Short mmCIF file of C-alpha atoms in Angstrom, two decimals:
data_model
loop_
_atom_site.label_atom_id
_atom_site.label_comp_id
_atom_site.label_asym_id
_atom_site.label_seq_id
_atom_site.Cartn_x
_atom_site.Cartn_y
_atom_site.Cartn_z
CA UNK A 1 17.99 16.64 28.07
CA UNK A 2 21.62 14.83 26.40
CA UNK A 3 18.69 11.16 27.56
CA UNK A 4 15.94 12.42 25.68
CA UNK A 5 17.39 13.01 22.57
CA UNK A 6 18.54 9.16 22.32
CA UNK A 7 15.27 7.65 23.39
CA UNK A 8 13.91 9.80 20.76
CA UNK A 9 16.56 9.00 18.36
CA UNK A 10 16.40 5.27 19.45
CA UNK A 11 12.61 5.60 18.76
CA UNK A 12 13.10 6.50 15.05
CA UNK A 13 15.51 3.77 14.77
CA UNK A 14 13.25 1.69 15.50
CA UNK A 15 10.34 2.78 13.78
CA UNK A 16 12.19 3.35 10.86
CA UNK A 17 13.86 0.43 10.43
CA UNK A 18 12.35 -1.87 10.74
CA UNK A 19 10.27 -1.14 7.45
CA UNK A 20 13.09 -0.30 5.07
CA UNK A 21 13.94 -3.52 6.37
CA UNK A 22 11.18 -5.21 5.92
CA UNK A 23 11.66 -8.82 3.73
CA UNK A 24 8.72 -11.33 2.70
CA UNK A 25 8.89 -14.31 2.06
CA UNK A 26 6.33 -16.53 -1.00
CA UNK A 27 5.98 -19.97 -0.47
CA UNK A 28 5.78 -21.67 -3.76
CA UNK A 29 4.96 -25.10 -5.22
CA UNK A 30 8.09 -24.41 -6.64
CA UNK A 31 10.32 -23.21 -3.74
CA UNK A 32 11.10 -20.02 -1.77
CA UNK A 33 11.36 -16.66 -3.21
CA UNK A 34 12.59 -13.93 -0.71
CA UNK A 35 11.48 -9.60 -1.73
CA UNK A 36 13.57 -7.69 0.01
CA UNK A 37 11.16 -4.11 0.38
CA UNK A 38 11.78 -0.89 -0.88
CA UNK A 39 10.13 1.18 1.93
CA UNK A 40 11.63 3.90 1.65
CA UNK A 41 11.31 4.67 -2.11
CA UNK A 42 7.71 3.19 -2.70
CA UNK A 43 6.14 3.14 0.95
CA UNK A 44 2.79 3.43 -0.29
CA UNK A 45 2.94 0.91 -2.60
CA UNK A 46 5.46 -0.93 -0.16
CA UNK A 47 2.12 -1.11 2.60
CA UNK A 48 -0.13 -1.48 0.55
CA UNK A 49 1.52 -4.64 -0.49
CA UNK A 50 2.02 -5.58 3.21
CA UNK A 51 -1.20 -4.78 4.03
CA UNK A 52 -2.26 -8.29 1.80
CA UNK A 53 0.33 -10.57 2.82
CA UNK A 54 -1.37 -9.70 6.06
CA UNK A 55 -4.70 -10.27 5.82
CA UNK A 56 -3.71 -14.12 3.91
CA UNK A 57 -4.86 -12.15 0.81
CA UNK A 58 -1.83 -14.40 -1.63
CA UNK A 59 -1.65 -17.96 0.06
CA UNK A 60 -4.12 -20.02 -2.86
CA UNK A 61 -3.23 -17.39 -5.58
CA UNK A 62 -1.12 -17.99 -8.22
CA UNK A 63 1.37 -16.92 -11.45
CA UNK A 64 -1.06 -17.35 -13.22
CA UNK A 65 1.28 -15.30 -16.60
CA UNK A 66 4.37 -15.84 -16.90
CA UNK A 67 7.05 -15.14 -20.05
CA UNK A 68 9.84 -16.52 -20.33
CA UNK A 69 12.48 -13.20 -21.39
CA UNK A 70 10.18 -11.18 -19.27
CA UNK A 71 8.79 -11.56 -16.52
CA UNK A 72 6.56 -13.87 -14.34
CA UNK A 73 3.22 -12.27 -12.93
CA UNK A 74 0.85 -13.30 -10.06
CA UNK A 75 -1.41 -12.39 -6.85
CA UNK A 76 -3.80 -11.87 -7.82
CA UNK A 77 -5.80 -15.42 -9.49
CA UNK A 78 -6.96 -18.59 -7.97
CA UNK A 79 -5.18 -21.91 -9.57
CA UNK A 80 -8.88 -21.71 -11.34
CA UNK A 81 -8.43 -18.49 -13.29
CA UNK A 82 -10.87 -15.95 -10.71
CA UNK A 83 -10.21 -13.19 -9.54
CA UNK A 84 -9.87 -12.38 -6.42
CA UNK A 85 -11.70 -9.92 -4.36
CA UNK A 86 -9.20 -7.45 -3.36
CA UNK A 87 -8.41 -3.36 -1.85
CA UNK A 88 -8.76 -0.57 -3.90
CA UNK A 89 -6.26 0.85 -6.17
CA UNK A 90 -3.28 2.70 -5.06
CA UNK A 91 -1.48 5.76 -6.08
CA UNK A 92 1.91 4.61 -9.66
CA UNK A 93 4.71 5.42 -7.82
CA UNK A 94 6.97 4.89 -10.14
CA UNK A 95 8.91 7.90 -10.45
CA UNK A 96 10.98 6.93 -7.27
CA UNK A 97 14.35 6.51 -8.90
CA UNK A 98 14.28 1.96 -8.38
CA UNK A 99 14.61 1.32 -12.54
CA UNK A 100 12.64 -2.43 -13.66
CA UNK A 101 16.03 -4.56 -13.46
CA UNK A 102 16.33 -8.14 -13.80
CA UNK A 103 14.71 -9.33 -10.06
CA UNK A 104 12.76 -5.82 -9.40
CA UNK A 105 9.56 -7.13 -8.38
CA UNK A 106 6.79 -4.13 -9.06
CA UNK A 107 2.83 -3.71 -8.74
CA UNK A 108 0.76 -4.72 -12.22
CA UNK A 109 -1.79 -2.28 -12.89
CA UNK A 110 -4.36 -1.39 -16.23
CA UNK A 111 -4.10 0.37 -18.43
CA UNK A 112 -5.15 3.29 -15.90
CA UNK A 113 -2.44 4.57 -14.26
CA UNK A 114 -3.28 4.44 -10.09
CA UNK A 115 -5.10 1.03 -10.71
CA UNK A 116 -2.80 -1.48 -9.08
CA UNK A 117 -4.06 -3.47 -6.31
CA UNK A 118 -2.59 -7.02 -6.20
CA UNK A 119 -1.16 -8.35 -8.84
CA UNK A 120 2.60 -8.26 -8.53
CA UNK A 121 5.36 -9.09 -11.56
CA UNK A 122 8.60 -10.09 -11.09
CA UNK A 123 10.68 -9.07 -13.57
CA UNK A 124 13.42 -11.71 -15.45
CA UNK A 125 15.35 -9.26 -17.76
CA UNK A 126 15.96 -6.09 -17.10
CA UNK A 127 13.19 -4.17 -18.03
CA UNK A 128 14.29 -0.52 -18.28
CA UNK A 129 10.54 -0.38 -21.11
CA UNK A 130 8.46 -0.15 -18.08
CA UNK A 131 10.42 2.62 -15.93
CA UNK A 132 8.06 5.44 -16.16
CA UNK A 133 10.84 8.45 -17.94
CA UNK A 134 11.41 4.82 -21.00
CA UNK A 135 7.00 3.56 -21.16
CA UNK A 136 4.93 3.91 -24.10
CA UNK A 137 2.43 5.43 -21.69
CA UNK A 138 5.01 7.87 -19.72
CA UNK A 139 3.67 6.05 -16.35
CA UNK A 140 5.86 3.87 -15.92
CA UNK A 141 5.40 0.26 -14.03
CA UNK A 142 6.32 1.04 -9.48
CA UNK A 143 9.45 -1.27 -8.72
CA UNK A 144 9.33 -2.16 -4.77
CA UNK A 145 11.25 -4.55 -4.32
CA UNK A 146 14.29 -6.47 -5.34
CA UNK A 147 14.50 -10.99 -4.64
CA UNK A 148 17.52 -11.68 -1.67
CA UNK A 149 16.73 -15.67 -2.75
CA UNK A 150 14.97 -17.47 -4.52
CA UNK A 151 16.07 -16.53 -8.25
CA UNK A 152 16.30 -20.33 -8.89
CA UNK A 153 13.04 -20.39 -7.67
CA UNK A 154 11.94 -16.82 -10.26
CA UNK A 155 14.12 -19.36 -13.14
CA UNK A 156 12.72 -22.17 -13.40
CA UNK A 157 8.92 -20.94 -12.74
CA UNK A 158 9.96 -19.06 -15.81
CA UNK A 159 10.86 -22.41 -18.28
CA UNK A 160 7.04 -23.78 -17.39
CA UNK A 161 5.28 -25.17 -20.24
CA UNK A 162 2.13 -22.00 -20.55
CA UNK A 163 -0.85 -22.41 -23.02
CA UNK A 164 -4.31 -19.95 -22.71
CA UNK A 165 -7.15 -20.91 -20.28
CA UNK A 166 -9.70 -18.82 -19.47
CA UNK A 167 -9.72 -16.94 -22.07
CA UNK A 168 -5.64 -16.21 -20.69
CA UNK A 169 -2.49 -16.23 -22.52
CA UNK A 170 0.79 -17.51 -21.02
CA UNK A 171 -0.41 -19.22 -18.33
CA UNK A 172 1.71 -22.72 -17.19
CA UNK A 173 -0.12 -25.35 -17.65
CA UNK A 174 0.88 -26.84 -14.07
CA UNK A 175 -0.55 -23.82 -11.23
CA UNK A 176 2.64 -22.21 -9.51
CA UNK A 177 1.09 -22.29 -6.27
CA UNK A 178 1.53 -19.23 -3.88
CA UNK A 179 0.83 -21.28 -0.65
CA UNK A 180 1.84 -18.36 1.82
CA UNK A 181 3.32 -14.72 2.09
CA UNK A 182 4.28 -14.27 5.51
CA UNK A 183 6.30 -10.85 6.61
CA UNK A 184 9.70 -11.22 7.99
CA UNK A 185 11.75 -9.37 10.19
#
């Protein structure tokens, strides 16, 4: 009985700990950014993000929206500003206890709360007005991870010159490419 319980405990730990300790490395044209995912607090959002990473979706996308003092957004557009096809949207997990603080990663969405697909943003400031409790629409934006390496790269990206391109504002004048996204541990 004791051996069975220990085996069950070991199996539970093996199943749970890799998920809660997952990290994703974004290899960008400016350097690497490593994101620690929080599957415990944002399970659907993390599962969605991981699916996009595993499928290779982020390779060849750009940080297409860069606003110094606010955030950098990427994961959905090619360098010519065409949107890559995505899977269906996921439910909003903005009331998960995580806050849009500097260095956190959240899902981008439209005005429709349950509309997030592949695009994400990295907060470069404390953007607490994006939290569900403080947001204008009462829904907010779902944080699902935190940058644990590469904030210097995020800082470089936030400082690039931006302008208009293909009807979009705040687009880096030189594309900031996500070469590859890989799942670690």
